[in-house]
PDB file of C-alpha atoms (C1' of nucleotides) in Angstrom:
ATOM      1  CA  MET W   1       0.067  -0.198  -0.031  1.00 49.00           C
ATOM      2  CA  THR W   2       1.005   3.550  -1.114  1.00 59.00           C
ATOM      3  CA  VAL W   3      -0.932   5.615   1.090  1.00 68.00           C
ATOM      4  CA  PRO W   4      -2.961   3.427   4.041  1.00 78.00           C
ATOM      5  CA  LEU W   5      -5.912   3.604   3.149  1.00 86.00           C
ATOM      6  CA  TYR W   6      -7.005   5.506   6.637  1.00 89.00           C
ATOM      7  CA  GLN W   7      -5.178   7.707   5.735  1.00 92.00           C
ATOM      8  CA  ALA W   8      -6.982   8.626   2.219  1.00 94.00           C
ATOM      9  CA  LYS W   9     -10.086   8.018   3.439  1.00 95.00           C
ATOM     10  CA  ALA W  10      -8.935  11.346   6.097  1.00 96.00           C
ATOM     11  CA  GLU W  11      -8.353  12.804   3.466  1.00 96.00           C
ATOM     12  CA  PHE W  12     -10.926  12.162   1.673  1.00 97.00           C
ATOM     13  CA  PHE W  13     -13.140  13.460   3.957  1.00 97.00           C
ATOM     14  CA  ARG W  14     -11.561  16.384   4.465  1.00 97.00           C
ATOM     15  CA  THR W  15     -11.970  17.522   1.532  1.00 97.00           C
ATOM     16  CA  LEU W  16     -16.093  17.730   2.253  1.00 97.00           C
ATOM     17  CA  GLY W  17     -14.764  20.166   5.318  1.00 96.00           C
ATOM     18  CA  HIS W  18     -15.714  23.043   3.785  1.00 97.00           C
ATOM     19  CA  PRO W  19     -19.584  24.790   4.127  1.00 97.00           C
ATOM     20  CA  ALA W  20     -18.712  25.930   0.249  1.00 97.00           C
ATOM     21  CA  ARG W  21     -17.753  22.349  -1.185  1.00 98.00           C
ATOM     22  CA  ILE W  22     -20.747  20.551   0.570  1.00 97.00           C
ATOM     23  CA  ARG W  23     -22.950  23.927  -1.597  1.00 97.00           C
ATOM     24  CA  ILE W  24     -21.752  22.321  -4.950  1.00 97.00           C
ATOM     25  CA  LEU W  25     -22.209  18.653  -3.712  1.00 97.00           C
ATOM     26  CA  GLU W  26     -25.135  19.313  -2.904  1.00 96.00           C
ATOM     27  CA  LEU W  27     -25.858  21.232  -6.109  1.00 97.00           C
ATOM     28  CA  LEU W  28     -24.608  19.274  -8.253  1.00 97.00           C
ATOM     29  CA  SER W  29     -26.308  15.783  -6.858  1.00 96.00           C
ATOM     30  CA  GLU W  30     -29.013  17.765  -8.375  1.00 95.00           C
ATOM     31  CA  ARG W  31     -28.036  18.578 -11.364  1.00 96.00           C
ATOM     32  CA  ASP W  32     -25.315  19.661 -13.977  1.00 97.00           C
ATOM     33  CA  HIS W  33     -24.650  23.193 -12.740  1.00 97.00           C
ATOM     34  CA  ALA W  34     -21.949  26.611 -13.858  1.00 97.00           C
ATOM     35  CA  VAL W  35     -19.985  27.866 -12.762  1.00 97.00           C
ATOM     36  CA  HIS W  36     -22.299  31.392 -12.425  1.00 96.00           C
ATOM     37  CA  GLU W  37     -25.403  29.364 -11.593  1.00 96.00           C
ATOM     38  CA  LEU W  38     -23.124  27.680  -9.093  1.00 96.00           C
ATOM     39  CA  LEU W  39     -22.257  31.617  -7.620  1.00 95.00           C
ATOM     40  CA  SER W  40     -25.614  32.701  -7.322  1.00 93.00           C
ATOM     41  CA  GLU W  41     -26.123  30.726  -4.848  1.00 94.00           C
ATOM     42  CA  ILE W  42     -23.702  29.874  -2.996  1.00 94.00           C
ATOM     43  CA  ALA W  43     -23.266  33.615  -2.000  1.00 91.00           C
ATOM     44  CA  VAL W  44     -18.993  33.625  -1.174  1.00 94.00           C
ATOM     45  CA  GLU W  45     -15.843  34.827  -4.160  1.00 93.00           C
ATOM     46  CA  PRO W  46     -15.868  33.662  -7.527  1.00 95.00           C
ATOM     47  CA  SER W  47     -11.893  33.461  -6.983  1.00 95.00           C
ATOM     48  CA  SER W  48     -13.095  31.209  -4.112  1.00 96.00           C
ATOM     49  CA  LEU W  49     -15.461  29.135  -5.554  1.00 97.00           C
ATOM     50  CA  SER W  50     -13.183  28.375  -8.355  1.00 97.00           C
ATOM     51  CA  GLN W  51     -10.552  27.188  -6.471  1.00 97.00           C
ATOM     52  CA  GLN W  52     -13.278  25.020  -4.286  1.00 97.00           C
ATOM     53  CA  LEU W  53     -13.915  23.482  -7.774  1.00 98.00           C
ATOM     54  CA  ALA W  54     -10.415  23.026  -7.936  1.00 97.00           C
ATOM     55  CA  ILE W  55     -10.329  21.327  -4.907  1.00 97.00           C
ATOM     56  CA  LEU W  56     -13.536  18.909  -5.998  1.00 97.00           C
ATOM     57  CA  ARG W  57     -11.358  18.212  -8.682  1.00 96.00           C
ATOM     58  CA  ARG W  58      -8.263  17.215  -7.600  1.00 95.00           C
ATOM     59  CA  ALA W  59      -9.434  15.107  -5.309  1.00 95.00           C
ATOM     60  CA  GLY W  60     -12.025  13.694  -7.919  1.00 94.00           C
ATOM     61  CA  LEU W  61     -15.108  14.324  -7.429  1.00 95.00           C
ATOM     62  CA  VAL W  62     -15.797  16.306 -10.198  1.00 96.00           C
ATOM     63  CA  ALA W  63     -15.897  17.162 -13.666  1.00 96.00           C
ATOM     64  CA  GLN W  64     -15.934  20.697 -15.883  1.00 96.00           C
ATOM     65  CA  ARG W  65     -16.535  20.854 -19.776  1.00 96.00           C
ATOM     66  CA  ARG W  66     -17.202  23.404 -22.011  1.00 95.00           C
ATOM     67  CA  VAL W  67     -20.705  24.694 -23.228  1.00 92.00           C
ATOM     68  CA  ALA W  68     -21.113  27.537 -24.784  1.00 89.00           C
ATOM     69  CA  GLY W  69     -18.658  29.635 -23.142  1.00 89.00           C
ATOM     70  CA  GLU W  70     -19.637  28.182 -19.839  1.00 94.00           C
ATOM     71  CA  VAL W  71     -18.590  25.773 -17.863  1.00 96.00           C
ATOM     72  CA  VAL W  72     -20.575  23.576 -16.028  1.00 97.00           C
ATOM     73  CA  TYR W  73     -19.426  21.661 -13.552  1.00 98.00           C
ATOM     74  CA  SER W  74     -21.020  17.567 -12.995  1.00 97.00           C
ATOM     75  CA  VAL W  75     -20.480  15.697 -10.003  1.00 96.00           C
ATOM     76  CA  ILE W  76     -17.935  12.198 -11.232  1.00 94.00           C
ATOM     77  CA  VAL W  77     -19.068   9.454  -8.072  1.00 92.00           C
ATOM     78  CA  PRO W  78     -22.907   9.170  -8.294  1.00 92.00           C
ATOM     79  CA  GLU W  79     -22.261   7.772  -4.093  1.00 93.00           C
ATOM     80  CA  VAL W  80     -21.594  11.521  -3.598  1.00 94.00           C
ATOM     81  CA  ARG W  81     -25.620  11.340  -2.542  1.00 94.00           C
ATOM     82  CA  ASP W  82     -25.280   8.359  -0.700  1.00 93.00           C
ATOM     83  CA  LEU W  83     -22.876   9.791   1.607  1.00 95.00           C
ATOM     84  CA  LEU W  84     -24.579  13.152   1.928  1.00 94.00           C
ATOM     85  CA  ARG W  85     -28.260  11.170   2.907  1.00 93.00           C
ATOM     86  CA  ASP W  86     -26.455   9.036   6.043  1.00 93.00           C
ATOM     87  CA  ALA W  87     -24.291  12.169   6.598  1.00 94.00           C
ATOM     88  CA  ARG W  88     -27.657  14.441   7.526  1.00 93.00           C
ATOM     89  CA  ALA W  89     -28.507  11.401   8.904  1.00 91.00           C
ATOM     90  CA  ILE W  90     -26.009  11.099  11.002  1.00 93.00           C
ATOM     91  CA  LEU W  91     -26.122  14.775  11.547  1.00 92.00           C
ATOM     92  CA  ARG W  92     -29.894  14.220  13.297  1.00 89.00           C
ATOM     93  CA  GLY W  93     -29.013  11.632  15.028  1.00 86.00           C
ATOM     94  CA  VAL W  94     -26.049  13.377  17.016  1.00 86.00           C
ATOM     95  CA  LEU W  95     -28.398  17.083  17.229  1.00 80.00           C
ATOM     96  CA  ASP W  96     -31.406  15.032  18.618  1.00 77.00           C
ATOM     97  CA  GLY W  97     -28.989  13.929  21.156  1.00 72.00           C
ATOM     98  CA  GLN W  98     -27.738  17.070  21.774  1.00 69.00           C
ATOM     99  CA  ALA W  99     -30.886  17.704  22.799  1.00 69.00           C
ATOM    100  CA  GLN W 100     -31.808  14.741  25.060  1.00 67.00           C
ATOM    101  CA  LEU W 101     -28.556  15.797  27.070  1.00 60.00           C
ATOM    102  CA  LYS W 102     -30.118  19.293  27.560  1.00 59.00           C
ATOM    103  CA  ARG W 103     -33.335  18.294  28.585  1.00 59.00           C
ATOM    104  CA  ASP W 104     -31.425  15.603  31.057  1.00 54.00           C
ATOM    105  CA  LEU W 105     -29.590  18.985  32.366  1.00 54.00           C
ATOM    106  CA  LYS W 106     -32.339  21.345  32.613  1.00 53.00           C
ATOM    107  CA  PRO W 107     -35.708  20.458  33.627  1.00 48.00           C
ATOM    108  CA  PRO W 108     -37.517  23.340  30.441  1.00 44.00           C
ATOM    109  CA  GLY W 109     -37.791  20.736  27.213  1.00 41.00           C
ATOM    110  CA  ARG W 110     -39.495  20.685  24.346  1.00 43.00           C
ATOM    111  CA  ALA W 111     -42.056  17.581  21.939  1.00 45.00           C
ATOM    112  CA  LYS W 112     -39.014  16.371  19.998  1.00 42.00           C
ATOM    113  CA  ARG W 113     -41.377  14.568  17.579  1.00 37.00           C
TER     114      ARG W 113
ATOM    115  CA  MET H   1     -31.597  27.470  12.786  1.00 49.00           C
ATOM    116  CA  THR H   2     -28.610  28.459  14.284  1.00 59.00           C
ATOM    117  CA  VAL H   3     -25.750  27.359  12.315  1.00 69.00           C
ATOM    118  CA  PRO H   4     -26.808  27.030   8.593  1.00 77.00           C
ATOM    119  CA  LEU H   5     -27.530  23.159   8.107  1.00 86.00           C
ATOM    120  CA  TYR H   6     -24.292  22.155   5.619  1.00 89.00           C
ATOM    121  CA  GLN H   7     -22.120  24.588   8.057  1.00 92.00           C
ATOM    122  CA  ALA H   8     -23.423  21.841  10.341  1.00 94.00           C
ATOM    123  CA  LYS H   9     -21.920  19.091   7.827  1.00 95.00           C
ATOM    124  CA  ALA H  10     -18.696  20.671   6.924  1.00 96.00           C
ATOM    125  CA  GLU H  11     -17.868  20.453  10.542  1.00 96.00           C
ATOM    126  CA  PHE H  12     -19.189  17.043  11.046  1.00 97.00           C
ATOM    127  CA  PHE H  13     -16.193  15.998   7.667  1.00 98.00           C
ATOM    128  CA  ARG H  14     -14.163  17.717   9.093  1.00 97.00           C
ATOM    129  CA  THR H  15     -14.354  15.621  12.527  1.00 97.00           C
ATOM    130  CA  LEU H  16     -13.724  12.403  10.222  1.00 97.00           C
ATOM    131  CA  GLY H  17     -10.405  14.000   8.534  1.00 97.00           C
ATOM    132  CA  HIS H  18      -7.494  12.426  10.744  1.00 97.00           C
ATOM    133  CA  PRO H  19      -6.585   8.636  10.244  1.00 97.00           C
ATOM    134  CA  ALA H  20      -6.670   8.539  13.958  1.00 97.00           C
ATOM    135  CA  ARG H  21     -10.391   9.697  14.806  1.00 98.00           C
ATOM    136  CA  ILE H  22     -10.566   7.300  11.372  1.00 97.00           C
ATOM    137  CA  ARG H  23      -9.200   4.158  12.363  1.00 97.00           C
ATOM    138  CA  ILE H  24     -10.618   4.930  16.071  1.00 98.00           C
ATOM    139  CA  LEU H  25     -14.493   4.950  14.648  1.00 98.00           C
ATOM    140  CA  GLU H  26     -13.553   1.883  12.241  1.00 96.00           C
ATOM    141  CA  LEU H  27     -12.246  -0.384  15.241  1.00 97.00           C
ATOM    142  CA  LEU H  28     -15.390   1.078  17.464  1.00 97.00           C
ATOM    143  CA  SER H  29     -17.791   0.653  14.839  1.00 96.00           C
ATOM    144  CA  GLU H  30     -16.572  -3.682  15.386  1.00 95.00           C
ATOM    145  CA  ARG H  31     -16.956  -3.675  19.344  1.00 96.00           C
ATOM    146  CA  ASP H  32     -16.348  -0.999  21.824  1.00 97.00           C
ATOM    147  CA  HIS H  33     -13.025  -1.008  23.027  1.00 98.00           C
ATOM    148  CA  ALA H  34     -10.871   0.986  26.029  1.00 97.00           C
ATOM    149  CA  VAL H  35      -8.006   2.859  25.832  1.00 97.00           C
ATOM    150  CA  HIS H  36      -5.769   1.185  26.049  1.00 96.00           C
ATOM    151  CA  GLU H  37      -7.030  -1.162  23.393  1.00 96.00           C
ATOM    152  CA  LEU H  38      -7.001   1.662  20.901  1.00 97.00           C
ATOM    153  CA  LEU H  39      -3.590   2.682  21.414  1.00 96.00           C
ATOM    154  CA  SER H  40      -2.203  -1.182  20.785  1.00 94.00           C
ATOM    155  CA  GLU H  41      -3.585  -0.773  17.306  1.00 95.00           C
ATOM    156  CA  ILE H  42      -3.303   2.615  16.421  1.00 95.00           C
ATOM    157  CA  ALA H  43       0.156   3.728  17.110  1.00 93.00           C
ATOM    158  CA  VAL H  44       0.130   7.125  18.664  1.00 95.00           C
ATOM    159  CA  GLU H  45       0.577   9.020  21.763  1.00 95.00           C
ATOM    160  CA  PRO H  46      -1.771   7.863  24.453  1.00 96.00           C
ATOM    161  CA  SER H  47      -2.393  12.171  24.635  1.00 96.00           C
ATOM    162  CA  SER H  48      -2.612  12.617  21.143  1.00 97.00           C
ATOM    163  CA  LEU H  49      -4.948   9.546  21.216  1.00 98.00           C
ATOM    164  CA  SER H  50      -7.046  11.232  23.648  1.00 98.00           C
ATOM    165  CA  GLN H  51      -7.481  14.428  22.000  1.00 98.00           C
ATOM    166  CA  GLN H  52      -9.101  12.643  19.193  1.00 98.00           C
ATOM    167  CA  LEU H  53     -11.453  10.205  21.937  1.00 98.00           C
ATOM    168  CA  ALA H  54     -11.821  13.651  22.473  1.00 98.00           C
ATOM    169  CA  ILE H  55     -12.910  15.508  19.826  1.00 98.00           C
ATOM    170  CA  LEU H  56     -14.794  12.693  18.795  1.00 98.00           C
ATOM    171  CA  ARG H  57     -17.132  13.193  21.416  1.00 97.00           C
ATOM    172  CA  ARG H  58     -17.177  16.809  21.399  1.00 95.00           C
ATOM    173  CA  ALA H  59     -18.779  15.623  18.443  1.00 95.00           C
ATOM    174  CA  GLY H  60     -21.120  13.893  19.561  1.00 94.00           C
ATOM    175  CA  LEU H  61     -20.543  10.657  17.484  1.00 96.00           C
ATOM    176  CA  VAL H  62     -18.545   8.701  21.214  1.00 97.00           C
ATOM    177  CA  ALA H  63     -19.364   7.496  24.592  1.00 97.00           C
ATOM    178  CA  GLN H  64     -17.352   6.641  27.059  1.00 96.00           C
ATOM    179  CA  ARG H  65     -17.464   5.090  30.029  1.00 96.00           C
ATOM    180  CA  ARG H  66     -15.827   3.441  32.937  1.00 95.00           C
ATOM    181  CA  VAL H  67     -15.461  -0.311  34.124  1.00 93.00           C
ATOM    182  CA  ALA H  68     -13.000  -1.434  35.970  1.00 90.00           C
ATOM    183  CA  GLY H  69     -10.276   0.848  35.812  1.00 89.00           C
ATOM    184  CA  GLU H  70     -10.692   1.626  32.615  1.00 94.00           C
ATOM    185  CA  VAL H  71     -11.610   4.090  29.925  1.00 97.00           C
ATOM    186  CA  VAL H  72     -14.706   2.116  27.514  1.00 98.00           C
ATOM    187  CA  TYR H  73     -15.658   3.796  25.171  1.00 98.00           C
ATOM    188  CA  SER H  74     -18.201   3.031  21.354  1.00 97.00           C
ATOM    189  CA  VAL H  75     -20.185   5.100  19.335  1.00 97.00           C
ATOM    190  CA  ILE H  76     -23.506   6.290  19.108  1.00 95.00           C
ATOM    191  CA  VAL H  77     -24.818   7.558  16.044  1.00 93.00           C
ATOM    192  CA  PRO H  78     -24.740   3.468  14.543  1.00 92.00           C
ATOM    193  CA  GLU H  79     -24.939   5.419  10.988  1.00 93.00           C
ATOM    194  CA  VAL H  80     -21.324   5.772  11.293  1.00 95.00           C
ATOM    195  CA  ARG H  81     -21.247   2.720   9.812  1.00 94.00           C
ATOM    196  CA  ASP H  82     -22.739   3.045   6.898  1.00 93.00           C
ATOM    197  CA  LEU H  83     -20.507   6.221   6.243  1.00 95.00           C
ATOM    198  CA  LEU H  84     -16.996   4.900   6.885  1.00 94.00           C
ATOM    199  CA  ARG H  85     -19.252   2.176   4.034  1.00 93.00           C
ATOM    200  CA  ASP H  86     -20.160   4.768   1.257  1.00 92.00           C
ATOM    201  CA  ALA H  87     -17.257   6.249   2.178  1.00 94.00           C
ATOM    202  CA  ARG H  88     -15.279   2.845   1.199  1.00 93.00           C
ATOM    203  CA  ALA H  89     -17.272   2.726  -1.991  1.00 91.00           C
ATOM    204  CA  ILE H  90     -16.272   5.827  -3.260  1.00 92.00           C
ATOM    205  CA  LEU H  91     -12.465   5.813  -2.778  1.00 92.00           C
ATOM    206  CA  ARG H  92     -12.546   2.803  -4.684  1.00 89.00           C
ATOM    207  CA  GLY H  93     -14.637   4.633  -7.338  1.00 86.00           C
ATOM    208  CA  VAL H  94     -12.577   7.822  -7.596  1.00 83.00           C
ATOM    209  CA  LEU H  95      -9.571   5.934  -7.440  1.00 78.00           C
ATOM    210  CA  ASP H  96     -10.033   3.544 -10.177  1.00 76.00           C
ATOM    211  CA  GLY H  97     -11.011   6.706 -11.288  1.00 70.00           C
ATOM    212  CA  GLN H  98      -8.201   7.772 -11.370  1.00 67.00           C
ATOM    213  CA  ALA H  99      -5.445   4.829 -12.578  1.00 67.00           C
ATOM    214  CA  GLN H 100      -8.208   5.142 -15.717  1.00 64.00           C
ATOM    215  CA  LEU H 101      -7.976   9.571 -16.234  1.00 57.00           C
ATOM    216  CA  LYS H 102      -4.398   8.706 -16.118  1.00 56.00           C
ATOM    217  CA  ARG H 103      -4.550   6.063 -19.186  1.00 55.00           C
ATOM    218  CA  ASP H 104      -6.393   8.079 -21.125  1.00 50.00           C
ATOM    219  CA  LEU H 105      -3.477  11.295 -20.271  1.00 46.00           C
ATOM    220  CA  LYS H 106      -0.800  11.659 -18.416  1.00 44.00           C
ATOM    221  CA  PRO H 107      -2.327  14.737 -16.164  1.00 43.00           C
ATOM    222  CA  PRO H 108       0.780  16.975 -14.774  1.00 40.00           C
ATOM    223  CA  GLY H 109       1.002  16.463 -11.803  1.00 39.00           C
ATOM    224  CA  ARG H 110       2.697  15.163  -8.207  1.00 38.00           C
ATOM    225  CA  ALA H 111       3.878  11.212  -8.669  1.00 40.00           C
ATOM    226  CA  LYS H 112       1.250   8.869  -7.128  1.00 38.00           C
ATOM    227  CA  ARG H 113       3.369   5.733  -5.577  1.00 35.00           C
TER     228      ARG H 113
ATOM    229  C1'  DC A   1      -3.542   8.449  53.497  1.00 75.87           C
ATOM    230  C1'  DG A   2      -0.283   7.918  49.485  1.00 75.87           C
ATOM    231  C1'  DC A   3       0.808   5.450  45.699  1.00 75.87           C
ATOM    232  C1'  DA A   4       0.850   3.928  40.940  1.00 75.87           C
ATOM    233  C1'  DG A   5      -1.902   2.964  36.833  1.00 75.87           C
ATOM    234  C1'  DA A   6      -4.848   4.920  33.330  1.00 75.87           C
ATOM    235  C1'  DC A   7      -6.004   8.921  30.578  1.00 75.87           C
ATOM    236  C1'  DT A   8      -6.935  13.639  30.118  1.00 75.87           C
ATOM    237  C1'  DT A   9      -6.280  18.107  30.073  1.00 75.87           C
ATOM    238  C1'  DG A  10      -3.356  22.676  28.965  1.00 75.87           C
ATOM    239  C1'  DA A  11       0.793  25.096  26.603  1.00 75.87           C
ATOM    240  C1'  DT A  12       3.314  26.083  22.728  1.00 75.87           C
ATOM    241  C1'  DT A  13       5.101  25.277  18.520  1.00 75.87           C
ATOM    242  C1'  DA A  14       5.436  23.670  13.530  1.00 75.87           C
ATOM    243  C1'  DC A  15       2.379  23.362   9.923  1.00 75.87           C
ATOM    244  C1'  DT A  16      -1.776  23.479   6.763  1.00 75.87           C
ATOM    245  C1'  DT A  17      -6.086  25.695   4.648  1.00 75.87           C
ATOM    246  C1'  DC A  18      -9.109  29.694   4.232  1.00 75.87           C
ATOM    247  C1'  DT A  19      -9.677  34.492   2.104  1.00 75.87           C
ATOM    248  C1'  DG A  20      -9.439  38.576  -1.042  1.00 75.87           C
ATOM    249  C1'  DC A  21      -7.059  41.151  -3.947  1.00 75.87           C
ATOM    250  C1'  DA A  22      -4.244  40.817  -8.780  1.00 75.87           C
ATOM    251  C1'  DT A  23      -3.029  39.153 -12.293  1.00 75.87           C
ATOM    252  C1'  DG A  24      -3.999  35.067 -16.263  1.00 75.87           C
ATOM    253  C1'  DT A  25      -6.077  32.354 -19.529  1.00 75.87           C
ATOM    254  C1'  DG A  26      -9.345  30.615 -23.180  1.00 75.87           C
ATOM    255  C1'  DC A  27     -12.933  31.519 -26.230  1.00 75.87           C
ATOM    256  C1'  DG A  28     -16.641  34.163 -28.931  1.00 75.87           C
ATOM    257  C1'  DA A  29     -17.295  38.024 -30.379  1.00 75.87           C
ATOM    258  C1'  DA A  30     -16.128  42.515 -33.586  1.00 75.87           C
TER     259       DA A  30
ATOM    260  C1'  DT U   1      -6.190  40.681 -33.824  1.00 75.87           C
ATOM    261  C1'  DT U   2      -7.967  43.044 -29.600  1.00 75.87           C
ATOM    262  C1'  DC U   3     -11.518  43.384 -27.455  1.00 75.87           C
ATOM    263  C1'  DG U   4     -14.631  41.446 -23.720  1.00 75.87           C
ATOM    264  C1'  DC U   5     -16.805  38.286 -20.671  1.00 75.87           C
ATOM    265  C1'  DA U   6     -16.401  33.932 -18.188  1.00 75.87           C
ATOM    266  C1'  DC U   7     -13.140  31.136 -15.129  1.00 75.87           C
ATOM    267  C1'  DA U   8      -9.141  30.085 -12.961  1.00 75.87           C
ATOM    268  C1'  DT U   9      -4.220  30.650 -10.787  1.00 75.87           C
ATOM    269  C1'  DG U  10      -0.842  33.146  -7.286  1.00 75.87           C
ATOM    270  C1'  DC U  11       0.287  34.626  -3.434  1.00 75.87           C
ATOM    271  C1'  DA U  12       0.366  36.466   1.557  1.00 75.87           C
ATOM    272  C1'  DG U  13      -1.397  37.695   5.847  1.00 75.87           C
ATOM    273  C1'  DA U  14      -4.813  35.913   8.610  1.00 75.87           C
ATOM    274  C1'  DA U  15      -7.386  31.283  11.274  1.00 75.87           C
ATOM    275  C1'  DG U  16      -7.168  27.210  11.887  1.00 75.87           C
ATOM    276  C1'  DT U  17      -5.407  22.355  13.296  1.00 75.87           C
ATOM    277  C1'  DA U  18      -2.456  18.696  14.880  1.00 75.87           C
ATOM    278  C1'  DA U  19       2.119  16.332  17.494  1.00 75.87           C
ATOM    279  C1'  DT U  20       4.631  16.410  21.231  1.00 75.87           C
ATOM    280  C1'  DC U  21       5.699  17.257  26.668  1.00 75.87           C
ATOM    281  C1'  DA U  22       5.112  18.186  31.003  1.00 75.87           C
ATOM    282  C1'  DA U  23       1.225  18.154  34.719  1.00 75.87           C
ATOM    283  C1'  DG U  24      -3.256  17.255  36.540  1.00 75.87           C
ATOM    284  C1'  DT U  25      -7.118  13.765  38.043  1.00 75.87           C
ATOM    285  C1'  DC U  26      -9.456  10.234  38.511  1.00 75.87           C
ATOM    286  C1'  DT U  27      -9.283   4.813  40.670  1.00 75.87           C
ATOM    287  C1'  DG U  28      -8.456   1.585  42.981  1.00 75.87           C
ATOM    288  C1'  DC U  29      -5.364  -0.746  46.466  1.00 75.87           C
ATOM    289  C1'  DG U  30      -2.432  -1.193  50.234  1.00 75.87           C
TER     290       DG U  30
END
DNA sequence: CGCAGACTTGATTACTTCTGCATGTGCGAA
DNA sequence: TTCGCACATGCAGAAGTAATCAAGTCTGCG
């Protein structure tokens, strides 16, 4: 093994560890987007967006292609959608858990559904 | 929402963005482990391991309990296993894709292996 | 009580990553 | 060819993160 598997995994997760990159992947999971479309959704400077896209490209997660003067990005690895879904589930679980902890420590609680 | 959802997600992924923390979660997904057991598997200093465990604890992913003089850790959110599985699948896809790219055209970049 | 073993926490220092600005590149229009 | 738009890249300062060592806490045992 050139690189231990768990190190590659850690690197991969770090690639996802940025709000803009998460947003990009979520948007691209829905459908392909041109850079200026992403730009209007994400509230970040153009150069910053471009850098985040470059990072995702280098990580092999997205691809770019030029279409009529625009650059369109798409997700290469479809499983990304599953991953984001799992992450959502875990996040929900964690947040619920924290809320419950808070209730245990403090009497005033609210409905949990 | 106090914090935008995608920011919470990014934070969560950053929590996973460290080899030792990945190893810890993988080991704990199999079964609960005492700290000294983790220590003998992971090749990291005790204090460093403790810090990584603290990060996972703060993230709400693992819990500790004291048993007969040892501290035993366990995974709180079971979906973590799914996430790690998906990550493995994506990683495989990405690595395959990169290998194929390399065959198609030699990209200017870092020499790998 | 006082000590030892098992962890944890704090502080320091060395890196790595992010941000915004300035500059560079590629493509289509004129 | 030259201009202009749509992106991409380089860079410097600021901010965040990790490894290490020293010191602290907690438990159970003599």
